[in-house]
mmCIF file of C-alpha atoms in Angstrom:
data_model
loop_
_atom_site.group_PDB
_atom_site.id
_atom_site.type_symbol
_atom_site.label_atom_id
_atom_site.label_comp_id
_atom_site.label_asym_id
_atom_site.label_seq_id
_atom_site.Cartn_x
_atom_site.Cartn_y
_atom_site.Cartn_z
ATOM 1 C CA UNK A 1 -17.934 124.826 -43.062
ATOM 2 C CA UNK A 2 -17.134 126.672 -39.786
ATOM 3 C CA UNK A 3 -19.497 125.461 -37.022
ATOM 4 C CA UNK A 4 -17.864 127.732 -34.431
ATOM 5 C CA UNK A 5 -19.305 130.788 -36.207
ATOM 6 C CA UNK A 6 -22.799 131.583 -34.851
ATOM 7 C CA UNK A 7 -25.309 134.435 -35.027
ATOM 8 C CA UNK A 8 -28.752 135.227 -33.595
ATOM 9 C CA UNK A 9 -30.084 136.270 -37.008
ATOM 10 C CA UNK A 10 -29.700 135.065 -40.639
ATOM 11 C CA UNK A 11 -26.304 136.063 -42.037
ATOM 12 C CA UNK A 12 -23.262 134.848 -43.986
ATOM 13 C CA UNK A 13 -20.111 133.215 -42.646
ATOM 14 C CA UNK A 14 -17.390 135.927 -42.436
ATOM 15 C CA UNK A 15 -14.729 133.337 -43.366
ATOM 16 C CA UNK A 16 -16.102 131.505 -46.416
ATOM 17 C CA UNK A 17 -19.156 133.610 -47.291
ATOM 18 C CA UNK A 18 -21.610 130.685 -47.136
ATOM 19 C CA UNK A 19 -25.022 131.198 -45.531
ATOM 20 C CA UNK A 20 -25.276 130.093 -41.903
ATOM 21 C CA UNK A 21 -27.559 127.097 -41.313
ATOM 22 C CA UNK A 22 -30.489 127.661 -38.948
ATOM 23 C CA UNK A 23 -30.519 125.447 -35.846
ATOM 24 C CA UNK A 24 -34.124 125.192 -34.690
ATOM 25 C CA UNK A 25 -34.971 125.338 -31.015
ATOM 26 C CA UNK A 26 -37.161 122.269 -31.379
ATOM 27 C CA UNK A 27 -34.134 120.175 -32.161
ATOM 28 C CA UNK A 28 -32.474 121.344 -28.958
ATOM 29 C CA UNK A 29 -35.598 120.609 -26.944
ATOM 30 C CA UNK A 30 -35.776 117.164 -28.419
ATOM 31 C CA UNK A 31 -32.149 116.559 -27.541
ATOM 32 C CA UNK A 32 -32.815 117.640 -23.956
ATOM 33 C CA UNK A 33 -35.884 115.417 -23.615
ATOM 34 C CA UNK A 34 -33.972 112.468 -25.070
ATOM 35 C CA UNK A 35 -30.454 112.839 -23.693
ATOM 36 C CA UNK A 36 -27.645 111.104 -25.493
ATOM 37 C CA UNK A 37 -26.839 109.238 -22.282
ATOM 38 C CA UNK A 38 -29.886 107.027 -22.895
ATOM 39 C CA UNK A 39 -28.594 106.001 -26.320
ATOM 40 C CA UNK A 40 -25.810 103.465 -26.740
ATOM 41 C CA UNK A 41 -22.763 104.821 -28.582
ATOM 42 C CA UNK A 42 -21.144 102.192 -30.815
ATOM 43 C CA UNK A 43 -18.116 104.236 -31.868
ATOM 44 C CA UNK A 44 -16.990 107.684 -32.982
ATOM 45 C CA UNK A 45 -16.134 108.726 -36.533
ATOM 46 C CA UNK A 46 -14.385 111.603 -38.261
ATOM 47 C CA UNK A 47 -16.774 114.348 -39.445
ATOM 48 C CA UNK A 48 -14.838 114.616 -42.728
ATOM 49 C CA UNK A 49 -13.984 110.948 -43.435
ATOM 50 C CA UNK A 50 -16.506 108.356 -42.198
ATOM 51 C CA UNK A 51 -13.943 105.585 -42.721
ATOM 52 C CA UNK A 52 -11.831 106.962 -39.833
ATOM 53 C CA UNK A 53 -13.311 105.702 -36.573
ATOM 54 C CA UNK A 54 -12.394 105.536 -32.895
ATOM 55 C CA UNK A 55 -13.727 103.714 -29.840
ATOM 56 C CA UNK A 56 -13.207 106.840 -27.747
ATOM 57 C CA UNK A 57 -14.013 110.551 -28.217
ATOM 58 C CA UNK A 58 -11.162 112.343 -29.966
ATOM 59 C CA UNK A 59 -10.337 115.157 -32.372
ATOM 60 C CA UNK A 60 -9.158 114.934 -35.963
ATOM 61 C CA UNK A 61 -6.088 116.652 -37.408
ATOM 62 C CA UNK A 62 -8.155 119.823 -37.939
ATOM 63 C CA UNK A 63 -9.193 119.954 -34.289
ATOM 64 C CA UNK A 64 -12.832 118.940 -34.921
ATOM 65 C CA UNK A 65 -14.564 116.493 -32.583
ATOM 66 C CA UNK A 66 -15.334 112.981 -33.796
ATOM 67 C CA UNK A 67 -19.102 112.386 -34.070
ATOM 68 C CA UNK A 68 -20.827 109.634 -32.068
ATOM 69 C CA UNK A 69 -22.572 106.829 -33.978
ATOM 70 C CA UNK A 70 -25.514 105.437 -32.003
ATOM 71 C CA UNK A 71 -26.894 101.924 -32.099
ATOM 72 C CA UNK A 72 -30.379 103.086 -33.129
ATOM 73 C CA UNK A 73 -28.890 104.891 -36.149
ATOM 74 C CA UNK A 74 -27.417 101.660 -37.464
ATOM 75 C CA UNK A 75 -30.407 99.387 -36.977
ATOM 76 C CA UNK A 76 -32.423 99.069 -40.150
ATOM 77 C CA UNK A 77 -29.845 101.120 -42.062
ATOM 78 C CA UNK A 78 -29.489 98.696 -44.953
ATOM 79 C CA UNK A 79 -30.875 99.521 -48.380
ATOM 80 C CA UNK A 80 -33.089 97.036 -50.137
ATOM 81 C CA UNK A 81 -32.511 98.651 -53.519
ATOM 82 C CA UNK A 82 -28.721 99.086 -53.703
ATOM 83 C CA UNK A 83 -26.525 96.292 -52.414
ATOM 84 C CA UNK A 84 -23.733 97.560 -50.171
ATOM 85 C CA UNK A 85 -25.305 100.986 -49.603
ATOM 86 C CA UNK A 86 -27.600 102.293 -46.888
ATOM 87 C CA UNK A 87 -29.795 105.303 -46.243
ATOM 88 C CA UNK A 88 -27.929 107.899 -44.168
ATOM 89 C CA UNK A 89 -28.939 110.783 -41.912
ATOM 90 C CA UNK A 90 -26.838 113.950 -42.020
ATOM 91 C CA UNK A 91 -27.732 116.899 -39.802
ATOM 92 C CA UNK A 92 -27.752 120.441 -41.273
ATOM 93 C CA UNK A 93 -24.560 121.467 -39.483
ATOM 94 C CA UNK A 94 -22.599 118.616 -40.997
ATOM 95 C CA UNK A 95 -24.167 119.203 -44.413
ATOM 96 C CA UNK A 96 -22.719 122.699 -44.309
ATOM 97 C CA UNK A 97 -19.417 121.378 -43.005
ATOM 98 C CA UNK A 98 -18.881 118.971 -45.917
ATOM 99 C CA UNK A 99 -20.323 121.356 -48.525
ATOM 100 C CA UNK A 100 -23.278 119.139 -49.418
ATOM 101 C CA UNK A 101 -25.467 120.527 -52.203
ATOM 102 C CA UNK A 102 -28.495 119.128 -54.008
ATOM 103 C CA UNK A 103 -30.063 119.760 -57.410
ATOM 104 C CA UNK A 104 -33.501 118.851 -58.786
ATOM 105 C CA UNK A 105 -34.187 116.512 -61.691
ATOM 106 C CA UNK A 106 -35.569 118.733 -64.452
ATOM 107 C CA UNK A 107 -37.152 118.170 -67.837
ATOM 108 C CA UNK A 108 -35.533 119.867 -70.800
ATOM 109 C CA UNK A 109 -33.738 119.448 -74.093
ATOM 110 C CA UNK A 110 -31.127 116.713 -74.126
ATOM 111 C CA UNK A 111 -28.752 117.716 -76.877
ATOM 112 C CA UNK A 112 -27.976 115.057 -79.426
ATOM 113 C CA UNK A 113 -24.377 116.266 -79.621
ATOM 114 C CA UNK A 114 -21.761 114.956 -77.210
ATOM 115 C CA UNK A 115 -18.005 115.144 -76.839
ATOM 116 C CA UNK A 116 -15.292 112.552 -76.518
ATOM 117 C CA UNK A 117 -11.548 112.290 -77.083
ATOM 118 C CA UNK A 118 -10.155 111.271 -80.468
ATOM 119 C CA UNK A 119 -6.720 110.316 -81.778
ATOM 120 C CA UNK A 120 -5.567 110.775 -85.375
ATOM 121 C CA UNK A 121 -4.592 107.484 -87.019
ATOM 122 C CA UNK A 122 -3.403 106.414 -90.453
ATOM 123 C CA UNK A 123 -6.157 105.235 -92.798
ATOM 124 C CA UNK A 124 -5.150 101.558 -93.247
ATOM 125 C CA UNK A 125 -6.763 101.449 -96.693
ATOM 126 C CA UNK A 126 -4.258 104.060 -97.928
ATOM 127 C CA UNK A 127 -1.032 102.290 -96.991
ATOM 128 C CA UNK A 128 1.136 100.709 -99.707
ATOM 129 C CA UNK A 129 4.086 98.440 -99.032
ATOM 130 C CA UNK A 130 6.742 98.437 -101.766
ATOM 131 C CA UNK A 131 7.838 94.789 -101.894
ATOM 132 C CA UNK A 132 10.539 93.240 -104.062
ATOM 133 C CA UNK A 133 10.105 90.003 -106.028
ATOM 134 C CA UNK A 134 13.649 89.629 -107.301
ATOM 135 C CA UNK A 135 16.947 89.413 -105.445
ATOM 136 C CA UNK A 136 19.651 92.003 -105.868
ATOM 137 C CA UNK A 137 21.671 94.799 -104.298
ATOM 138 C CA UNK A 138 20.618 98.390 -103.635
ATOM 139 C CA UNK A 139 22.647 100.456 -106.059
ATOM 140 C CA UNK A 140 21.295 103.930 -105.328
ATOM 141 C CA UNK A 141 18.833 105.537 -102.894
ATOM 142 C CA UNK A 142 16.616 108.405 -104.077
ATOM 143 C CA UNK A 143 14.524 108.665 -100.873
ATOM 144 C CA UNK A 144 16.707 108.605 -97.790
ATOM 145 C CA UNK A 145 14.574 109.100 -94.676
ATOM 146 C CA UNK A 146 11.230 108.338 -93.052
ATOM 147 C CA UNK A 147 8.709 111.169 -93.346
ATOM 148 C CA UNK A 148 9.900 112.340 -96.751
ATOM 149 C CA UNK A 149 7.067 113.235 -99.117
ATOM 150 C CA UNK A 150 6.967 111.491 -102.493
ATOM 151 C CA UNK A 151 4.870 111.825 -105.630
ATOM 152 C CA UNK A 152 3.309 108.949 -107.498
ATOM 153 C CA UNK A 153 5.896 107.553 -109.936
ATOM 154 C CA UNK A 154 8.841 109.223 -108.172
ATOM 155 C CA UNK A 155 12.022 107.028 -108.017
ATOM 156 C CA UNK A 156 12.667 105.380 -104.655
ATOM 157 C CA UNK A 157 15.790 103.251 -105.261
ATOM 158 C CA UNK A 158 17.706 101.380 -107.969
ATOM 159 C CA UNK A 159 18.415 97.656 -107.665
ATOM 160 C CA UNK A 160 21.266 95.788 -109.354
ATOM 161 C CA UNK A 161 20.030 92.260 -110.045
ATOM 162 C CA UNK A 162 21.857 89.522 -111.997
ATOM 163 C CA UNK A 163 18.561 87.599 -112.052
ATOM 164 C CA UNK A 164 16.809 90.543 -113.690
ATOM 165 C CA UNK A 165 19.608 90.882 -116.236
ATOM 166 C CA UNK A 166 19.216 87.204 -117.140
ATOM 167 C CA UNK A 167 15.432 87.571 -117.426
ATOM 168 C CA UNK A 168 15.774 90.539 -119.809
ATOM 169 C CA UNK A 169 18.231 88.575 -121.939
ATOM 170 C CA UNK A 170 15.706 85.715 -122.037
ATOM 171 C CA UNK A 171 13.110 88.202 -123.275
ATOM 172 C CA UNK A 172 15.425 89.445 -126.042
ATOM 173 C CA UNK A 173 16.229 85.871 -127.089
ATOM 174 C CA UNK A 174 12.530 84.975 -127.192
ATOM 175 C CA UNK A 175 11.825 88.115 -129.229
ATOM 176 C CA UNK A 176 14.618 87.286 -131.654
ATOM 177 C CA UNK A 177 13.381 83.689 -132.024
ATOM 178 C CA UNK A 178 9.812 84.838 -132.634
ATOM 179 C CA UNK A 179 10.879 87.285 -135.334
ATOM 180 C CA UNK A 180 13.195 84.713 -136.945
ATOM 181 C CA UNK A 181 10.444 82.103 -137.175
ATOM 182 C CA UNK A 182 8.037 84.666 -138.570
ATOM 183 C CA UNK A 183 10.530 85.652 -141.298
ATOM 184 C CA UNK A 184 10.803 82.013 -142.408
ATOM 185 C CA UNK A 185 7.046 81.645 -142.696
ATOM 186 C CA UNK A 186 6.775 79.297 -139.716
ATOM 187 C CA UNK A 187 3.518 79.290 -137.691
ATOM 188 C CA UNK A 188 3.431 82.342 -135.388
ATOM 189 C CA UNK A 189 2.460 80.307 -132.331
ATOM 190 C CA UNK A 190 5.778 78.456 -132.388
ATOM 191 C CA UNK A 191 7.635 81.561 -131.181
ATOM 192 C CA UNK A 192 4.746 83.380 -129.537
ATOM 193 C CA UNK A 193 4.481 80.997 -126.567
ATOM 194 C CA UNK A 194 8.142 81.436 -125.599
ATOM 195 C CA UNK A 195 7.983 85.219 -126.068
ATOM 196 C CA UNK A 196 4.773 85.581 -124.002
ATOM 197 C CA UNK A 197 6.304 83.526 -121.163
ATOM 198 C CA UNK A 198 9.439 85.703 -121.102
ATOM 199 C CA UNK A 199 7.370 88.910 -121.020
ATOM 200 C CA UNK A 200 5.060 87.537 -118.317
ATOM 201 C CA UNK A 201 8.073 86.734 -116.130
ATOM 202 C CA UNK A 202 9.182 90.374 -116.240
ATOM 203 C CA UNK A 203 5.657 91.579 -115.436
ATOM 204 C CA UNK A 204 5.414 89.249 -112.420
ATOM 205 C CA UNK A 205 8.669 90.720 -111.128
ATOM 206 C CA UNK A 206 7.011 94.171 -111.233
ATOM 207 C CA UNK A 207 9.219 95.424 -114.037
ATOM 208 C CA UNK A 208 7.428 98.609 -115.222
ATOM 209 C CA UNK A 209 5.742 98.560 -118.614
ATOM 210 C CA UNK A 210 7.949 101.486 -119.670
ATOM 211 C CA UNK A 211 11.073 99.400 -118.990
ATOM 212 C CA UNK A 212 9.734 96.451 -121.003
ATOM 213 C CA UNK A 213 8.906 98.763 -123.903
ATOM 214 C CA UNK A 214 12.411 100.282 -123.732
ATOM 215 C CA UNK A 215 13.907 96.795 -123.786
ATOM 216 C CA UNK A 216 11.756 95.846 -126.781
ATOM 217 C CA UNK A 217 12.675 99.024 -128.633
ATOM 218 C CA UNK A 218 16.424 99.259 -127.947
ATOM 219 C CA UNK A 219 17.161 95.520 -127.704
ATOM 220 C CA UNK A 220 19.560 96.334 -124.829
ATOM 221 C CA UNK A 221 19.200 94.649 -121.438
ATOM 222 C CA UNK A 222 19.777 96.590 -118.209
ATOM 223 C CA UNK A 223 21.584 95.320 -115.145
ATOM 224 C CA UNK A 224 19.601 97.550 -112.752
ATOM 225 C CA UNK A 225 15.960 98.436 -112.191
ATOM 226 C CA UNK A 226 14.574 101.636 -110.646
ATOM 227 C CA UNK A 227 11.555 101.137 -108.376
ATOM 228 C CA UNK A 228 8.934 103.909 -108.383
ATOM 229 C CA UNK A 229 6.471 105.037 -105.694
ATOM 230 C CA UNK A 230 3.045 103.454 -106.316
ATOM 231 C CA UNK A 231 1.168 106.374 -104.689
ATOM 232 C CA UNK A 232 1.680 109.947 -103.510
ATOM 233 C CA UNK A 233 2.215 110.257 -99.786
ATOM 234 C CA UNK A 234 4.825 110.132 -97.051
ATOM 235 C CA UNK A 235 7.423 107.475 -96.339
ATOM 236 C CA UNK A 236 6.337 105.786 -93.106
ATOM 237 C CA UNK A 237 8.910 102.957 -93.150
ATOM 238 C CA UNK A 238 12.351 102.534 -94.766
ATOM 239 C CA UNK A 239 14.206 99.245 -94.385
ATOM 240 C CA UNK A 240 17.151 99.519 -96.822
ATOM 241 C CA UNK A 241 20.432 101.378 -97.257
ATOM 242 C CA UNK A 242 22.757 101.641 -100.226
ATOM 243 C CA UNK A 243 24.675 98.418 -100.842
ATOM 244 C CA UNK A 244 22.248 96.252 -98.872
ATOM 245 C CA UNK A 245 21.166 92.885 -100.263
ATOM 246 C CA UNK A 246 17.461 92.587 -100.989
ATOM 247 C CA UNK A 247 15.658 89.247 -101.195
ATOM 248 C CA UNK A 248 12.266 88.378 -102.695
ATOM 249 C CA UNK A 249 9.528 89.295 -100.196
ATOM 250 C CA UNK A 250 11.467 92.126 -98.550
ATOM 251 C CA UNK A 251 9.699 95.482 -98.027
ATOM 252 C CA UNK A 252 12.199 98.306 -98.585
ATOM 253 C CA UNK A 253 9.580 101.083 -98.245
ATOM 254 C CA UNK A 254 6.109 101.762 -96.904
ATOM 255 C CA UNK A 255 4.249 104.739 -98.381
ATOM 256 C CA UNK A 256 1.144 106.213 -96.712
ATOM 257 C CA UNK A 257 -1.329 108.622 -98.263
ATOM 258 C CA UNK A 258 -2.214 111.149 -95.527
ATOM 259 C CA UNK A 259 -4.726 113.156 -97.558
ATOM 260 C CA UNK A 260 -7.344 111.129 -95.736
ATOM 261 C CA UNK A 261 -6.941 110.051 -92.099
ATOM 262 C CA UNK A 262 -8.993 108.322 -89.463
ATOM 263 C CA UNK A 263 -9.800 109.677 -86.023
ATOM 264 C CA UNK A 264 -10.368 106.960 -83.429
ATOM 265 C CA UNK A 265 -12.826 108.032 -80.712
ATOM 266 C CA UNK A 266 -14.131 106.177 -77.648
ATOM 267 C CA UNK A 267 -17.854 105.743 -77.036
ATOM 268 C CA UNK A 268 -19.311 104.372 -73.812
ATOM 269 C CA UNK A 269 -22.074 101.798 -73.925
ATOM 270 C CA UNK A 270 -24.696 104.399 -72.980
ATOM 271 C CA UNK A 271 -23.601 106.580 -75.927
ATOM 272 C CA UNK A 272 -23.681 103.865 -78.593
ATOM 273 C CA UNK A 273 -27.440 104.110 -79.332
ATOM 274 C CA UNK A 274 -26.823 107.673 -80.561
ATOM 275 C CA UNK A 275 -24.016 106.733 -82.949
ATOM 276 C CA UNK A 276 -24.614 105.627 -86.527
ATOM 277 C CA UNK A 277 -22.490 105.266 -89.652
ATOM 278 C CA UNK A 278 -22.570 108.475 -91.702
ATOM 279 C CA UNK A 279 -23.231 110.640 -88.637
ATOM 280 C CA UNK A 280 -21.574 114.104 -88.967
ATOM 281 C CA UNK A 281 -18.866 115.073 -86.511
ATOM 282 C CA UNK A 282 -16.309 117.794 -85.826
ATOM 283 C CA UNK A 283 -12.709 117.308 -84.705
ATOM 284 C CA UNK A 284 -10.624 119.996 -83.001
ATOM 285 C CA UNK A 285 -6.956 119.879 -81.996
ATOM 286 C CA UNK A 286 -5.100 122.348 -79.817
ATOM 287 C CA UNK A 287 -2.690 123.343 -82.607
ATOM 288 C CA UNK A 288 -5.628 124.568 -84.727
ATOM 289 C CA UNK A 289 -8.207 125.325 -82.052
ATOM 290 C CA UNK A 290 -9.926 127.962 -84.180
ATOM 291 C CA UNK A 291 -10.379 125.535 -87.069
ATOM 292 C CA UNK A 292 -12.674 122.539 -86.487
ATOM 293 C CA UNK A 293 -12.326 119.767 -89.070
ATOM 294 C CA UNK A 294 -15.480 118.191 -90.458
ATOM 295 C CA UNK A 295 -15.737 114.404 -90.415
ATOM 296 C CA UNK A 296 -18.241 111.581 -90.469
ATOM 297 C CA UNK A 297 -18.549 108.210 -88.759
ATOM 298 C CA UNK A 298 -17.179 105.557 -91.131
ATOM 299 C CA UNK A 299 -17.233 102.482 -88.897
ATOM 300 C CA UNK A 300 -18.150 101.356 -85.366
ATOM 301 C CA UNK A 301 -16.172 98.524 -83.810
ATOM 302 C CA UNK A 302 -18.391 95.487 -83.128
ATOM 303 C CA UNK A 303 -16.418 94.528 -79.995
ATOM 304 C CA UNK A 304 -16.226 96.514 -76.746
ATOM 305 C CA UNK A 305 -12.925 97.039 -74.934
ATOM 306 C CA UNK A 306 -13.115 94.872 -71.798
ATOM 307 C CA UNK A 307 -10.942 97.279 -69.771
ATOM 308 C CA UNK A 308 -12.457 100.648 -70.636
ATOM 309 C CA UNK A 309 -15.984 99.421 -71.510
ATOM 310 C CA UNK A 310 -15.865 101.531 -74.671
ATOM 311 C CA UNK A 311 -16.139 100.879 -78.399
ATOM 312 C CA UNK A 312 -13.943 102.532 -81.004
ATOM 313 C CA UNK A 313 -15.626 104.881 -83.475
ATOM 314 C CA UNK A 314 -13.766 105.403 -86.751
ATOM 315 C CA UNK A 315 -14.168 108.892 -88.215
ATOM 316 C CA UNK A 316 -13.292 109.543 -91.864
ATOM 317 C CA UNK A 317 -11.488 112.891 -92.228
ATOM 318 C CA UNK A 318 -10.133 114.753 -95.267
ATOM 319 C CA UNK A 319 -6.619 116.127 -94.731
ATOM 320 C CA UNK A 320 -5.488 117.618 -98.073
ATOM 321 C CA UNK A 321 -3.010 120.031 -96.482
ATOM 322 C CA UNK A 322 -1.484 117.312 -94.332
ATOM 323 C CA UNK A 323 -1.694 119.416 -91.171
ATOM 324 C CA UNK A 324 -3.275 116.623 -89.126
ATOM 325 C CA UNK A 325 -0.498 114.287 -88.024
ATOM 326 C CA UNK A 326 -0.997 110.696 -86.863
ATOM 327 C CA UNK A 327 -1.131 110.424 -83.032
ATOM 328 C CA UNK A 328 -2.481 113.981 -82.605
ATOM 329 C CA UNK A 329 -5.125 114.085 -79.846
ATOM 330 C CA UNK A 330 -8.190 116.307 -79.960
ATOM 331 C CA UNK A 331 -11.858 116.649 -79.084
ATOM 332 C CA UNK A 332 -14.557 114.953 -81.138
ATOM 333 C CA UNK A 333 -18.071 116.402 -81.211
ATOM 334 C CA UNK A 334 -20.706 114.091 -82.666
ATOM 335 C CA UNK A 335 -23.794 115.866 -83.933
ATOM 336 C CA UNK A 336 -27.002 113.934 -83.217
ATOM 337 C CA UNK A 337 -30.667 114.877 -82.843
ATOM 338 C CA UNK A 338 -31.827 116.564 -79.617
ATOM 339 C CA UNK A 339 -34.869 115.413 -77.661
ATOM 340 C CA UNK A 340 -36.753 116.229 -74.453
ATOM 341 C CA UNK A 341 -35.842 114.211 -71.387
ATOM 342 C CA UNK A 342 -35.229 114.204 -67.634
ATOM 343 C CA UNK A 343 -31.814 115.609 -66.680
ATOM 344 C CA UNK A 344 -29.580 115.836 -63.623
ATOM 345 C CA UNK A 345 -26.010 117.137 -63.173
ATOM 346 C CA UNK A 346 -23.320 114.676 -64.242
ATOM 347 C CA UNK A 347 -21.571 115.202 -60.885
ATOM 348 C CA UNK A 348 -24.556 113.683 -59.084
ATOM 349 C CA UNK A 349 -23.992 110.228 -60.599
ATOM 350 C CA UNK A 350 -21.715 107.740 -58.850
ATOM 351 C CA UNK A 351 -20.560 104.683 -60.767
ATOM 352 C CA UNK A 352 -20.943 101.665 -58.448
ATOM 353 C CA UNK A 353 -19.663 98.573 -60.230
ATOM 354 C CA UNK A 354 -21.908 98.186 -63.266
ATOM 355 C CA UNK A 355 -24.605 100.497 -61.832
ATOM 356 C CA UNK A 356 -25.237 104.244 -61.843
ATOM 357 C CA UNK A 357 -26.270 105.454 -58.382
ATOM 358 C CA UNK A 358 -27.474 108.794 -57.016
ATOM 359 C CA UNK A 359 -28.362 109.838 -53.473
ATOM 360 C CA UNK A 360 -31.939 111.056 -53.250
ATOM 361 C CA UNK A 361 -32.689 113.795 -50.704
ATOM 362 C CA UNK A 362 -35.784 112.658 -48.765
ATOM 363 C CA UNK A 363 -35.877 115.655 -46.415
ATOM 364 C CA UNK A 364 -35.000 116.100 -42.729
ATOM 365 C CA UNK A 365 -31.368 115.222 -43.468
ATOM 366 C CA UNK A 366 -32.187 111.787 -44.889
ATOM 367 C CA UNK A 367 -30.459 110.580 -48.086
ATOM 368 C CA UNK A 368 -31.315 107.341 -49.869
ATOM 369 C CA UNK A 369 -29.218 105.590 -52.545
ATOM 370 C CA UNK A 370 -31.126 105.094 -55.780
ATOM 371 C CA UNK A 371 -30.176 103.123 -58.899
ATOM 372 C CA UNK A 372 -30.849 105.028 -62.114
ATOM 373 C CA UNK A 373 -30.496 104.332 -65.817
ATOM 374 C CA UNK A 374 -28.636 107.058 -67.674
ATOM 375 C CA UNK A 375 -28.800 108.090 -71.308
ATOM 376 C CA UNK A 376 -27.221 110.813 -73.403
ATOM 377 C CA UNK A 377 -24.786 113.279 -71.887
ATOM 378 C CA UNK A 378 -25.051 116.954 -72.796
ATOM 379 C CA UNK A 379 -22.361 119.184 -71.328
ATOM 380 C CA UNK A 380 -22.604 119.038 -67.517
ATOM 381 C CA UNK A 381 -26.050 117.368 -67.659
ATOM 382 C CA UNK A 382 -26.927 113.700 -68.177
ATOM 383 C CA UNK A 383 -30.248 112.186 -69.157
ATOM 384 C CA UNK A 384 -32.082 109.939 -66.679
ATOM 385 C CA UNK A 385 -34.095 107.255 -68.456
ATOM 386 C CA UNK A 386 -35.364 105.489 -65.331
ATOM 387 C CA UNK A 387 -35.110 105.741 -61.541
ATOM 388 C CA UNK A 388 -36.118 109.373 -60.895
ATOM 389 C CA UNK A 389 -39.061 111.683 -61.456
ATOM 390 C CA UNK A 390 -39.096 115.403 -62.137
ATOM 391 C CA UNK A 391 -38.475 117.567 -59.084
ATOM 392 C CA UNK A 392 -36.705 114.962 -56.968
ATOM 393 C CA UNK A 393 -33.549 116.342 -55.363
ATOM 394 C CA UNK A 394 -30.230 114.508 -55.714
ATOM 395 C CA UNK A 395 -26.884 115.163 -54.034
ATOM 396 C CA UNK A 396 -24.469 116.794 -56.489
ATOM 397 C CA UNK A 397 -21.667 117.965 -54.206
ATOM 398 C CA UNK A 398 -20.017 115.899 -51.461
ATOM 399 C CA UNK A 399 -21.797 112.845 -52.868
ATOM 400 C CA UNK A 400 -18.651 110.749 -52.513
ATOM 401 C CA UNK A 401 -18.571 111.511 -48.789
ATOM 402 C CA UNK A 402 -22.228 110.498 -48.568
ATOM 403 C CA UNK A 403 -21.418 107.331 -50.537
ATOM 404 C CA UNK A 404 -18.580 106.491 -48.134
ATOM 405 C CA UNK A 405 -20.823 106.890 -45.103
ATOM 406 C CA UNK A 406 -23.585 104.893 -46.808
ATOM 407 C CA UNK A 407 -21.221 101.970 -47.369
ATOM 408 C CA UNK A 408 -20.107 102.151 -43.736
ATOM 409 C CA UNK A 409 -23.704 102.177 -42.488
ATOM 410 C CA UNK A 410 -24.574 99.228 -44.720
ATOM 411 C CA UNK A 411 -21.636 97.194 -43.403
ATOM 412 C CA UNK A 412 -22.513 97.961 -39.782
ATOM 413 C CA UNK A 413 -26.164 97.098 -40.406
ATOM 414 C CA UNK A 414 -25.124 93.745 -41.826
ATOM 415 C CA UNK A 415 -22.985 93.058 -38.760
ATOM 416 C CA UNK A 416 -25.760 94.144 -36.414
ATOM 417 C CA UNK A 417 -28.250 91.856 -38.146
ATOM 418 C CA UNK A 418 -26.234 88.702 -37.530
#
């Protein structure tokens, strides 16, 4: 990182602590026997950013000299394997300057577990909308705000409805007619049809069975009806206030059971082969970091997101205490089966369009772009399915600088070949 620091024996840099790079005498002799004056300089470039170039020697903002780019370095610099990238040569001094590091491809266990981000969502199968099938006016509210917890059968609101009053009176008239005909010895079906139709009308209006039985027993109609919660849960929508008019089809309340929730997680295309319905998983949120929640994969979306190139994984999660709130974000760990495979550091992989690319260290400062096929990710390691063999060295630090220079070399090679 500090080329001005030199020593006549192996030692560490007193500024950054990195080991000094040996400069062999043979390289100097070669430079003297083949002076730079005999080579044609095309341009000069920044030692830290290859995209910054100059037609004349100059210094960058850090005071470092721009490096010459010779014509013979560009010729034949294109890569036949990766479009838009070229093999590059980087001398040891510059490797130290940019912090370039390599790591070998090794064989080892590729863990079947991997992590992704998940978001708590409402289970859509546990949402109930309280709709109204008769017109009327809200007489009294028993549940006043969104988020309020309710029990199954708990009153939500009372509705005054002239239509309901008329329907109950029709029921009483049909009941009276049925009983009158029966007392005279007339056929039972003569009054039964009218009575059954009147009762069915009340049932279709969602009048509770208890209310119909009260009406039958007391023979007194009611001008209002109290609507009860169909399930236990939390109010997630409230669309009425006292005195408001309600029409058939309106939805005054929405009740959601949060004892079971979904966690929506993203899975990249390379991860999908590891995911299956019923697969165990763990979900952790920051609020309860010491308490992972157990879950399982309930569903995998059949369509990929065109923007993120991911598919949604639906995790089924029990939440009896209600401590997981919709829209909470946490970490999902999916537990799969481990296997033996070839691995490299995740940082070594560069995403180039639809391809995964690494820079292979060929020795003597030469680095070649190589397309690879990746598999499962395990921590800071990623599986290599194709493109590398065990022991090959790949660039894992400063690889984006190498990629930038490779693109520049490829472009110049294309121009030079015209």
